[in-house]
Coordinates of C-alpha atoms in Angstrom, one line a residue:
M15 CA -26.7 8.7 16.4
R16 CA -27.3 5.7 14.2
R17 CA -28.8 7.8 11.4
Y18 CA -25.4 9.5 11.0
G19 CA -23.5 6.2 10.6
P20 CA -23.2 6.4 6.8
A21 CA -21.9 10.0 7.1
V22 CA -19.3 9.0 9.7
L23 CA -18.1 6.1 7.6
L24 CA -17.7 8.3 4.5
A25 CA -15.9 11.0 6.5
L26 CA -13.5 8.4 8.0
V27 CA -12.6 6.9 4.6
G28 CA -12.3 10.4 3.0
A29 CA -10.1 11.6 5.8
A30 CA -7.8 8.5 5.6
I31 CA -7.3 9.0 1.8
L32 CA -6.6 12.7 2.2
R33 CA -4.2 12.0 5.0
V34 CA -2.0 9.7 3.0
S35 CA -2.3 11.6 -0.3
L36 CA -2.7 15.3 0.4
F37 CA -1.0 15.9 3.7
S38 CA 1.8 13.4 3.4
E39 CA 3.8 11.2 1.0
L40 CA 2.5 8.0 2.5
Y41 CA 0.5 7.2 -0.6
L42 CA 3.8 6.3 -2.3
R43 CA 3.8 3.1 -0.2
Y44 CA 0.9 1.9 -2.2
V45 CA 0.6 3.5 -5.6
Q46 CA 2.7 5.4 -8.2
A47 CA 3.2 9.2 -7.8
G48 CA 1.0 9.8 -10.9
L49 CA -2.1 8.6 -9.1
R50 CA -1.9 11.3 -6.4
P51 CA -4.4 13.7 -8.0
Y52 CA -7.0 11.0 -8.3
L53 CA -6.6 10.1 -4.6
V54 CA -7.0 13.7 -3.5
V55 CA -10.1 14.2 -5.7
S56 CA -11.6 10.9 -4.3
G57 CA -10.9 11.9 -0.7
A58 CA -12.4 15.3 -1.2
A59 CA -15.5 13.9 -2.9
L60 CA -16.0 11.4 0.0
M61 CA -15.8 14.3 2.5
L62 CA -18.4 16.3 0.6
L63 CA -20.6 13.3 0.3
A64 CA -20.4 12.7 4.0
V65 CA -21.5 16.3 4.7
S66 CA -24.4 15.9 2.3
V67 CA -25.5 12.6 3.9
A68 CA -25.3 14.2 7.4
V69 CA -27.5 17.2 6.3
V70 CA -30.1 14.8 4.8
A71 CA -30.1 12.7 7.9
R72 CA -30.6 15.7 10.1
G73 CA -33.5 16.9 8.0
A74 CA -35.1 13.4 8.2
A75 CA -34.8 13.5 12.0
V76 CA -37.2 16.4 12.4
P77 CA -40.5 14.9 13.8
G78 CA -43.7 15.4 11.7
A79 CA -46.4 17.7 12.9
D80 CA -48.9 14.9 13.1
G81 CA -46.8 13.0 15.6
D82 CA -48.1 15.0 18.7
E83 CA -51.8 14.6 17.9
G84 CA -54.1 12.0 19.4
G85 CA -54.2 11.4 23.2
D86 CA -56.7 14.1 24.5
G87 CA -59.7 13.2 22.3
H88 CA -59.8 9.5 22.9
E89 CA -63.0 8.0 24.4
G90 CA -62.7 5.5 27.2
G91 CA -64.0 2.8 24.8
D92 CA -61.1 3.3 22.5
G93 CA -58.6 2.2 25.1
D94 CA -58.4 -1.4 23.9
E95 CA -57.8 -0.2 20.4
S96 CA -55.2 2.2 21.6
D97 CA -53.5 -0.6 23.7
A98 CA -53.6 -2.9 20.6
D99 CA -51.9 -0.2 18.5
H100 CA -49.3 0.4 21.2
S101 CA -48.7 -3.4 21.4
G102 CA -48.3 -3.6 17.7
H103 CA -45.9 -0.7 17.7
S104 CA -43.8 -2.3 20.4
H105 CA -43.8 -5.6 18.5
S106 CA -42.7 -3.8 15.3
H107 CA -40.1 -1.8 17.3
S108 CA -38.6 -5.0 18.7
H109 CA -38.1 -6.4 15.2
S110 CA -36.4 -3.2 14.0
H111 CA -33.6 -3.4 16.5
G112 CA -30.3 -3.2 14.7
H113 CA -31.9 -2.0 11.5
G114 CA -33.7 1.2 10.5
P115 CA -33.0 4.0 8.1
A116 CA -29.3 3.8 8.7
G117 CA -29.0 0.1 8.0
P118 CA -27.8 -2.8 10.2
R119 CA -25.5 -2.1 13.1
V120 CA -22.9 -4.5 11.8
A121 CA -22.0 -1.8 9.2
W122 CA -20.2 0.0 12.0
F123 CA -17.5 -2.6 11.7
L124 CA -16.5 -0.9 8.5
T125 CA -15.1 1.9 10.6
L126 CA -12.2 -0.4 11.7
P127 CA -10.2 -0.5 8.5
A128 CA -10.9 3.2 7.9
L129 CA -9.6 4.1 11.4
A130 CA -6.6 1.8 10.9
L131 CA -5.6 3.6 7.6
L132 CA -6.2 6.9 9.3
L133 CA -4.2 6.3 12.5
F134 CA -1.8 3.5 11.5
P135 CA -1.0 3.5 7.8
P136 CA 0.4 0.1 6.7
P137 CA 4.2 0.2 5.8
A138 CA 5.5 -0.3 2.3
L139 CA 6.1 -3.9 1.1
G140 CA 9.4 -5.4 2.3
S141 CA 11.4 -8.5 2.5
Y142 CA 8.4 -10.8 3.1
S143 CA 6.8 -9.7 -0.2
A144 CA 10.1 -10.0 -2.1
E145 CA 10.7 -13.6 -0.8
R146 CA 7.2 -14.8 -1.9
E147 CA 8.0 -14.2 -5.6
A148 CA 9.2 -17.3 -7.4
A149 CA 12.7 -17.4 -8.7
Q150 CA 11.4 -18.1 -12.2
R151 CA 11.9 -15.1 -14.5
A152 CA 10.2 -14.6 -17.9
A153 CA 12.8 -14.7 -20.7
Q154 CA 13.3 -11.2 -22.1
G155 CA 15.8 -12.1 -24.7
V156 CA 19.5 -11.2 -24.9
G157 CA 20.4 -8.0 -26.7
T158 CA 22.4 -4.8 -26.4
F159 CA 21.7 -1.9 -24.1
P160 CA 22.6 1.8 -24.4
A161 CA 26.0 2.8 -23.0
L162 CA 26.2 3.8 -19.4
P163 CA 27.0 7.3 -18.4
S164 CA 30.7 8.1 -18.0
G165 CA 32.4 8.2 -14.6
N166 CA 32.4 5.9 -11.6
P167 CA 30.4 5.0 -9.6
V168 CA 27.3 4.8 -11.7
D169 CA 23.9 5.1 -9.8
L170 CA 21.7 2.4 -11.2
A171 CA 18.2 1.2 -10.3
L172 CA 18.2 -2.4 -9.3
G173 CA 15.8 -3.3 -12.1
E174 CA 18.2 -1.9 -14.7
F175 CA 21.3 -3.5 -13.1
G176 CA 19.6 -6.9 -13.2
S177 CA 18.5 -6.5 -16.8
R178 CA 22.0 -5.5 -17.9
A179 CA 23.6 -8.2 -15.9
V180 CA 21.4 -11.0 -17.2
Y181 CA 20.6 -9.9 -20.8
D182 CA 23.2 -7.4 -22.1
S183 CA 25.3 -9.0 -24.8
G184 CA 27.4 -5.8 -24.9
R185 CA 28.5 -6.4 -21.3
S186 CA 28.1 -2.7 -20.4
L187 CA 28.6 -3.4 -16.7
K188 CA 32.0 -5.0 -17.2
G189 CA 34.7 -3.0 -15.4
R190 CA 32.3 -0.4 -14.1
T191 CA 31.6 0.6 -10.5
V192 CA 27.9 0.7 -9.7
R193 CA 25.9 2.1 -6.7
L194 CA 22.7 0.3 -5.8
T195 CA 20.1 1.3 -3.2
G196 CA 17.5 -1.0 -1.7
F197 CA 16.6 -3.0 1.4
V198 CA 18.2 -6.1 2.8
T199 CA 16.8 -9.6 2.2
R200 CA 18.4 -12.9 3.2
D201 CA 18.2 -16.6 2.3
D202 CA 18.3 -19.3 4.9
D203 CA 21.9 -20.2 3.9
G204 CA 23.1 -16.7 4.8
T205 CA 23.2 -15.3 1.3
W206 CA 22.0 -11.7 1.3
Y207 CA 20.7 -9.3 -1.3
V208 CA 20.1 -5.7 -1.9
T209 CA 16.5 -5.7 -3.0
R210 CA 13.9 -3.3 -4.5
L211 CA 10.2 -3.9 -5.5
L212 CA 9.1 -2.8 -9.0
V213 CA 5.6 -1.6 -9.6
S214 CA 3.6 -0.6 -12.7
C215 CA 0.6 0.8 -11.0
C216 CA 0.4 0.0 -7.3
A217 CA 1.8 -2.3 -4.6
A218 CA -0.5 -5.1 -5.6
D219 CA 1.4 -5.7 -8.8
A220 CA 4.9 -5.5 -7.3
T221 CA 7.7 -7.8 -8.6
T222 CA 11.3 -8.2 -7.2
A223 CA 14.6 -6.8 -8.4
K224 CA 17.6 -7.8 -6.4
A225 CA 21.4 -8.4 -6.5
E226 CA 23.4 -10.8 -4.4
V227 CA 26.0 -8.9 -2.3
R228 CA 29.4 -10.4 -1.6
G229 CA 32.4 -9.0 0.4
V230 CA 30.6 -7.1 3.2
E231 CA 28.6 -8.2 6.3
A232 CA 24.8 -8.1 5.9
P233 CA 22.9 -5.6 8.0
P234 CA 19.6 -6.7 9.5
V235 CA 16.7 -7.7 7.2
D236 CA 14.7 -4.8 5.8
T237 CA 17.5 -2.3 6.5
W238 CA 17.9 0.2 3.7
V239 CA 21.4 0.4 2.3
T240 CA 23.5 1.8 -0.6
V241 CA 26.0 -0.8 -1.9
T242 CA 28.9 0.3 -4.0
G243 CA 30.8 -2.4 -6.0
T244 CA 31.4 -4.1 -9.3
W245 CA 29.4 -6.7 -11.2
H246 CA 30.5 -10.3 -10.8
P247 CA 29.4 -12.3 -13.9
E248 CA 27.7 -15.6 -13.2
G249 CA 26.4 -18.1 -15.8
E250 CA 25.4 -17.7 -19.4
L251 CA 23.5 -14.6 -20.5
G252 CA 19.8 -15.2 -20.2
S253 CA 20.2 -18.3 -18.2
A254 CA 18.8 -19.2 -14.8
E255 CA 22.3 -19.3 -13.4
A256 CA 22.7 -15.6 -14.3
W257 CA 19.9 -14.6 -11.9
P258 CA 20.1 -13.0 -9.5
P259 CA 23.1 -11.0 -10.5
V260 CA 26.1 -10.6 -8.1
V261 CA 27.9 -7.5 -7.0
D262 CA 31.3 -7.6 -5.3
A263 CA 30.9 -4.8 -2.7
T264 CA 33.6 -2.4 -1.8
S265 CA 31.5 -0.3 0.6
L266 CA 28.1 -0.3 2.2
R267 CA 26.2 2.6 3.8
R268 CA 23.0 2.5 5.7
V269 CA 20.4 5.0 4.4
R270 CA 16.9 6.1 5.2
Q271 CA 14.0 4.6 3.3
P272 CA 13.2 6.9 0.4
D273 CA 9.8 8.6 0.2
N274 CA 9.1 6.4 -2.8
P275 CA 10.4 2.9 -1.9
Y276 CA 9.5 1.4 -5.3
E277 CA 11.1 1.4 -8.7
K278 CA 8.9 1.9 -11.7
R279 CA 8.7 -1.2 -13.9

């Protein structure tokens, strides 16, 4: 069975990748939608490689024709030599425990993360990841933004709402009703936020966009909600006091986590 170890590992990893990318939308928890084709191709390639490795291992397992020769033609005087050969073989065999053509047995521990991804895919990043980011924000510079669409409420990504609230000299949010969707995070003092993680490529480069919510009770942390309300200006444009932006909520609705929980940065 040990000779098939590499094939099993390749098959597990390939199956895990195909499960999250080809047969579900779970890959959106970790990477942007544009990377799906690469994941599918990678998973399929690993499955094909696993089959190839298994075929090669099976062929190598067929015993050679010379392996059955020997015992009948030995003279009695050759017994010591035969015993010595047998002893040497046993000694060599004892040193090869845990190794061999398939590599060390410890390699089987690599099946654990593959099985975990296959059976229990990790959730998307949430409040813990959002809270780890420092409050310091790189200055983007104050300027004007394009006009918002007509009509109220306006659906805005949290990243765009934050940028307009902190840097828009045209005050395009003033007097407008906005609708923001994200998950709940909370400070120790009870202040709570509607929050979203922004990614460029994958979950590893995620940054936080959030807005402080006032006027309604906070649901439990990590609950997904849609908040409708108006922008509440705080501090000077581009200043630390202007971040995070504040929204005076008029309504709150619990929603399901979207298939893609991230916003594109």
